PDB file of C-alpha atoms and ligand atoms in Angstrom:
ATOM      1  CA  SER A   1       5.901 -26.215   0.319  1.00  0.00           C
ATOM      2  CA  THR A   2       4.412 -23.317  -1.596  1.00  0.00           C
ATOM      3  CA  THR A   3       4.908 -20.999   1.359  1.00  0.00           C
ATOM      4  CA  GLN A   4       6.631 -17.852   0.257  1.00  0.00           C
ATOM      5  CA  VAL A   5       9.267 -16.506   2.638  1.00  0.00           C
ATOM      6  CA  PHE A   6      10.054 -12.829   2.516  1.00  0.00           C
ATOM      7  CA  GLU A   7      13.739 -12.328   3.162  1.00  0.00           C
ATOM      8  CA  ARG A   8      14.595  -8.766   2.272  1.00  0.00           C
ATOM      9  CA  SER A   9      13.914  -5.888   4.603  1.00  0.00           C
ATOM     10  CA  TYR A  10      11.552  -3.264   3.290  1.00  0.00           C
ATOM     11  CA  GLU A  11      12.984   0.161   2.602  1.00  0.00           C
ATOM     12  CA  GLY A  12       9.702   1.687   1.516  1.00  0.00           C
ATOM     13  CA  PRO A  13       9.035   4.259  -1.189  1.00  0.00           C
ATOM     14  CA  ILE A  14       8.852   7.934  -0.329  1.00  0.00           C
ATOM     15  CA  TYR A  15       5.216   8.959  -0.256  1.00  0.00           C
ATOM     16  CA  SER A  16       4.276  12.530  -1.024  1.00  0.00           C
ATOM     17  CA  ASP A  17       0.778  12.892  -2.428  1.00  0.00           C
ATOM     18  CA  GLY A  18      -0.264   9.317  -1.844  1.00  0.00           C
ATOM     19  CA  VAL A  19       0.158   6.264  -4.003  1.00  0.00           C
ATOM     20  CA  THR A  20      -2.546   4.131  -5.551  1.00  0.00           C
ATOM     21  CA  LEU A  21      -3.281   0.697  -4.155  1.00  0.00           C
ATOM     22  CA  VAL A  22      -3.516  -1.840  -6.971  1.00  0.00           C
ATOM     23  CA  ASP A  23      -4.456  -5.490  -7.252  1.00  0.00           C
ATOM     24  CA  GLY A  24      -2.230  -8.260  -8.626  1.00  0.00           C
ATOM     25  CA  GLU A  25      -3.060  -7.175 -12.182  1.00  0.00           C
ATOM     26  CA  GLY A  26      -2.122  -3.574 -11.477  1.00  0.00           C
ATOM     27  CA  GLU A  27      -5.731  -2.381 -11.405  1.00  0.00           C
ATOM     28  CA  PRO A  28      -6.466   0.410  -8.923  1.00  0.00           C
ATOM     29  CA  ILE A  29      -8.768  -0.518  -6.047  1.00  0.00           C
ATOM     30  CA  GLN A  30     -12.062   1.353  -6.274  1.00  0.00           C
ATOM     31  CA  GLU A  31     -13.957   2.135  -3.094  1.00  0.00           C
ATOM     32  CA  GLY A  32     -16.645  -0.441  -3.891  1.00  0.00           C
ATOM     33  CA  ARG A  33     -14.203  -3.278  -4.536  1.00  0.00           C
ATOM     34  CA  LEU A  34     -14.703  -5.122  -1.231  1.00  0.00           C
ATOM     35  CA  SER A  35     -17.822  -5.823   0.771  1.00  0.00           C
ATOM     36  CA  GLU A  36     -17.740  -5.840   4.553  1.00  0.00           C
ATOM     37  CA  GLY A  37     -15.904  -8.909   5.812  1.00  0.00           C
ATOM     38  CA  GLU A  38     -13.857  -9.392   2.640  1.00  0.00           C
ATOM     39  CA  HIS A  39     -10.043  -9.355   2.458  1.00  0.00           C
ATOM     40  CA  MET A  40      -7.678  -9.109  -0.509  1.00  0.00           C
ATOM     41  CA  THR A  41      -3.993  -8.622  -1.279  1.00  0.00           C
ATOM     42  CA  VAL A  42      -3.005  -5.275  -2.769  1.00  0.00           C
ATOM     43  CA  PHE A  43       0.222  -3.417  -3.521  1.00  0.00           C
ATOM     44  CA  PRO A  44       1.077   0.246  -3.144  1.00  0.00           C
ATOM     45  CA  GLU A  45       2.231   1.601  -6.508  1.00  0.00           C
ATOM     46  CA  PRO A  46       4.790   2.927  -7.355  1.00  0.00           C
ATOM     47  CA  ARG A  47       6.907   0.579  -5.349  1.00  0.00           C
ATOM     48  CA  PRO A  48      10.500  -0.620  -5.413  1.00  0.00           C
ATOM     49  CA  GLY A  49       9.382  -4.121  -6.465  1.00  0.00           C
ATOM     50  CA  ILE A  50       5.991  -5.752  -6.409  1.00  0.00           C
ATOM     51  CA  GLU A  51       7.166  -8.228  -3.785  1.00  0.00           C
ATOM     52  CA  ASP A  52       8.390  -5.451  -1.565  1.00  0.00           C
ATOM     53  CA  ALA A  53       5.099  -4.260  -0.219  1.00  0.00           C
ATOM     54  CA  PRO A  54       2.384  -6.910  -0.314  1.00  0.00           C
ATOM     55  CA  THR A  55      -0.460  -5.569   1.756  1.00  0.00           C
ATOM     56  CA  LEU A  56      -3.639  -7.082   3.131  1.00  0.00           C
ATOM     57  CA  LEU A  57      -6.661  -4.885   2.564  1.00  0.00           C
ATOM     58  CA  VAL A  58      -9.705  -5.613   4.717  1.00  0.00           C
ATOM     59  CA  ARG A  59     -13.134  -4.025   4.926  1.00  0.00           C
ATOM     60  CA  TYR A  60     -15.533  -4.008   7.851  1.00  0.00           C
ATOM     61  CA  SER A  61     -18.087  -1.591   9.201  1.00  0.00           C
ATOM     62  CA  GLU A  62     -16.311   1.320  10.887  1.00  0.00           C
ATOM     63  CA  SER A  63     -17.940   0.369  14.171  1.00  0.00           C
ATOM     64  CA  ALA A  64     -16.344  -3.088  14.079  1.00  0.00           C
ATOM     65  CA  TYR A  65     -12.872  -1.659  14.681  1.00  0.00           C
ATOM     66  CA  SER A  66     -11.796  -1.465  18.297  1.00  0.00           C
ATOM     67  CA  ASN A  67      -9.013   1.067  17.799  1.00  0.00           C
ATOM     68  CA  VAL A  68      -9.587   3.304  14.828  1.00  0.00           C
ATOM     69  CA  LYS A  69      -6.510   5.436  14.314  1.00  0.00           C
ATOM     70  CA  GLU A  70      -6.915   8.752  12.572  1.00  0.00           C
ATOM     71  CA  GLY A  71      -5.759   8.455   8.967  1.00  0.00           C
ATOM     72  CA  PHE A  72      -5.524   4.674   8.918  1.00  0.00           C
ATOM     73  CA  THR A  73      -9.106   3.594   8.276  1.00  0.00           C
ATOM     74  CA  VAL A  74     -11.371   4.943   5.562  1.00  0.00           C
ATOM     75  CA  SER A  75     -14.852   3.842   4.489  1.00  0.00           C
ATOM     76  CA  GLY A  76     -14.376   0.672   6.527  1.00  0.00           C
ATOM     77  CA  TYR A  77     -11.060  -0.198   4.902  1.00  0.00           C
ATOM     78  CA  ALA A  78      -7.826  -0.927   6.752  1.00  0.00           C
ATOM     79  CA  ALA A  79      -4.505  -2.112   5.286  1.00  0.00           C
ATOM     80  CA  PHE A  80      -1.693  -4.069   6.921  1.00  0.00           C
ATOM     81  CA  SER A  81       1.642  -5.467   5.813  1.00  0.00           C
ATOM     82  CA  LYS A  82       1.248  -9.032   4.590  1.00  0.00           C
ATOM     83  CA  VAL A  83       4.773  -9.953   5.732  1.00  0.00           C
ATOM     84  CA  CYS A  84       4.669 -11.846   9.025  1.00  0.00           C
ATOM     85  CA  THR A  85       6.597 -10.149  11.816  1.00  0.00           C
ATOM     86  CA  HIS A  86       7.813 -13.552  13.049  1.00  0.00           C
ATOM     87  CA  ALA A  87       9.864 -15.005  10.200  1.00  0.00           C
ATOM     88  CA  GLY A  88       8.617 -13.264   7.093  1.00  0.00           C
ATOM     89  CA  CYS A  89       6.086 -15.646   5.595  1.00  0.00           C
ATOM     90  CA  MET A  90       3.090 -14.228   3.794  1.00  0.00           C
ATOM     91  CA  VAL A  91       0.081 -13.855   6.059  1.00  0.00           C
ATOM     92  CA  GLY A  92      -3.121 -14.431   4.223  1.00  0.00           C
ATOM     93  CA  ASN A  93      -5.173 -17.358   5.394  1.00  0.00           C
ATOM     94  CA  ARG A  94      -8.219 -16.671   7.527  1.00  0.00           C
ATOM     95  CA  ASP A  95      -9.674 -17.996  10.728  1.00  0.00           C
ATOM     96  CA  GLY A  96     -12.942 -16.123  10.902  1.00  0.00           C
ATOM     97  CA  ASP A  97     -11.892 -12.510  10.885  1.00  0.00           C
ATOM     98  CA  LEU A  98      -8.351 -13.282  12.031  1.00  0.00           C
ATOM     99  CA  LEU A  99      -5.423 -13.124   9.611  1.00  0.00           C
ATOM    100  CA  VAL A 100      -3.360 -16.300   9.838  1.00  0.00           C
ATOM    101  CA  CYS A 101       0.262 -16.930   8.893  1.00  0.00           C
ATOM    102  CA  PRO A 102       0.623 -20.414   7.372  1.00  0.00           C
ATOM    103  CA  CYS A 103       4.181 -21.009   8.636  1.00  0.00           C
ATOM    104  CA  HIS A 104       3.704 -21.166  12.411  1.00  0.00           C
ATOM    105  CA  PHE A 105       0.068 -20.120  12.716  1.00  0.00           C
ATOM    106  CA  GLY A 106       0.639 -16.638  13.957  1.00  0.00           C
ATOM    107  CA  LYS A 107      -2.752 -14.917  14.186  1.00  0.00           C
ATOM    108  CA  PHE A 108      -3.505 -11.219  13.909  1.00  0.00           C
ATOM    109  CA  ASP A 109      -6.746  -9.312  14.473  1.00  0.00           C
ATOM    110  CA  PRO A 110      -7.421  -6.788  11.691  1.00  0.00           C
ATOM    111  CA  LEU A 111     -10.146  -5.234  13.836  1.00  0.00           C
ATOM    112  CA  SER A 112      -7.615  -4.384  16.531  1.00  0.00           C
ATOM    113  CA  GLY A 113      -4.665  -2.967  14.595  1.00  0.00           C
ATOM    114  CA  ALA A 114      -3.513  -6.468  13.527  1.00  0.00           C
ATOM    115  CA  SER A 115      -2.579  -7.221  17.137  1.00  0.00           C
ATOM    116  CA  VAL A 116      -1.094 -10.667  17.771  1.00  0.00           C
ATOM    117  CA  GLU A 117      -3.830 -13.105  18.832  1.00  0.00           C
ATOM    118  CA  GLY A 118      -1.877 -16.352  18.700  1.00  0.00           C
ATOM    119  CA  GLY A 119       1.353 -18.034  17.690  1.00  0.00           C
ATOM    120  CA  PRO A 120       4.940 -16.814  17.896  1.00  0.00           C
ATOM    121  CA  PRO A 121       4.892 -13.300  16.332  1.00  0.00           C
ATOM    122  CA  GLY A 122       6.155 -10.679  18.746  1.00  0.00           C
ATOM    123  CA  ARG A 123       4.394  -7.650  17.347  1.00  0.00           C
ATOM    124  CA  ALA A 124       1.457  -6.550  15.230  1.00  0.00           C
ATOM    125  CA  LEU A 125       1.541  -6.314  11.450  1.00  0.00           C
ATOM    126  CA  PRO A 126       2.394  -2.689  10.649  1.00  0.00           C
ATOM    127  CA  GLN A 127      -0.531  -0.709   9.322  1.00  0.00           C
ATOM    128  CA  LEU A 128      -0.559   1.416   6.172  1.00  0.00           C
ATOM    129  CA  PRO A 129      -2.262   4.819   6.345  1.00  0.00           C
ATOM    130  CA  ILE A 130      -4.923   5.060   3.631  1.00  0.00           C
ATOM    131  CA  THR A 131      -7.573   7.343   2.270  1.00  0.00           C
ATOM    132  CA  ILE A 132      -9.814   7.596  -0.799  1.00  0.00           C
ATOM    133  CA  SER A 133      -8.718   9.929  -3.576  1.00  0.00           C
ATOM    134  CA  SER A 134     -11.005  12.269  -5.490  1.00  0.00           C
ATOM    135  CA  ASP A 135     -11.364   9.665  -8.262  1.00  0.00           C
ATOM    136  CA  GLY A 136     -12.668   7.068  -5.817  1.00  0.00           C
ATOM    137  CA  THR A 137      -9.579   4.889  -5.580  1.00  0.00           C
ATOM    138  CA  LEU A 138      -7.829   3.834  -2.414  1.00  0.00           C
ATOM    139  CA  ILE A 139      -4.437   5.400  -1.851  1.00  0.00           C
ATOM    140  CA  ALA A 140      -1.731   5.069   0.757  1.00  0.00           C
ATOM    141  CA  THR A 141      -0.821   8.404   2.299  1.00  0.00           C
ATOM    142  CA  GLY A 142       2.428   7.334   3.907  1.00  0.00           C
ATOM    143  CA  ASP A 143       4.692   4.435   4.631  1.00  0.00           C
ATOM    144  CA  PHE A 144       3.867   1.548   6.951  1.00  0.00           C
ATOM    145  CA  GLU A 145       3.728   2.753  10.542  1.00  0.00           C
ATOM    146  CA  GLY A 146       6.516   0.389  11.575  1.00  0.00           C
ATOM    147  CA  PRO A 147       9.151  -1.914  10.112  1.00  0.00           C
ATOM    148  CA  VAL A 148       7.859  -4.556   7.705  1.00  0.00           C
ATOM    149  CA  GLY A 149       8.686  -8.195   8.413  1.00  0.00           C
ATOM    150  CA  PRO A 150      10.813  -9.854  11.073  1.00  0.00           C
ATOM    151  CA  GLY A 151      12.793  -7.826  13.558  1.00  0.00           C
ATOM    152  CA  GLY A 152      12.020  -4.316  14.568  1.00  0.00           C
ATOM    153  CA  GLU A 153      11.031  -5.302  18.089  1.00  0.00           C
TER     154      GLU A 153
HETATM  155 FE1  LIG B   1       4.475 -16.212  10.559  1.00  0.00          FE
HETATM  156 FE2  LIG B   1       6.192 -17.744  11.903  1.00  0.00          FE
HETATM  157  S1  LIG B   1       6.517 -16.699  10.018  1.00  0.00           S
HETATM  158  S2  LIG B   1       4.115 -17.322  12.359  1.00  0.00           S
END
């Protein structure tokens, strides 16, 4: 199996002025990077290790979100931990707009705070607060709102 299991708990960097979200090549994510309906994997940088904070970035129209939380959605973007809250596999497949974990088919709705929509996970994927910096790049303004990965229930 090529499924990657995430075993370490996430300690999280200390955020002060925000940290840039970058793609797998380390390139900052510009506001125009995704169109509505697109998803991609990004990483907050600096970070304790690139595998420590894989994050799913999604973009939809603002009106598509059912529970917009102040400070968590900007210009249609929302960001969630990619580490499944069930057993730590990497979420990333899609079923329509749903985020799907390949290990036991946990499903999460990015339009509803990554709430659990199917499978064994017991809680939503924690969300990352984001905004757009003055140079037009997406930045995280704090740590994930809850513990990353399994446990934390
Ligand atoms: Fe994701 Fe089990 S690890 S559904």
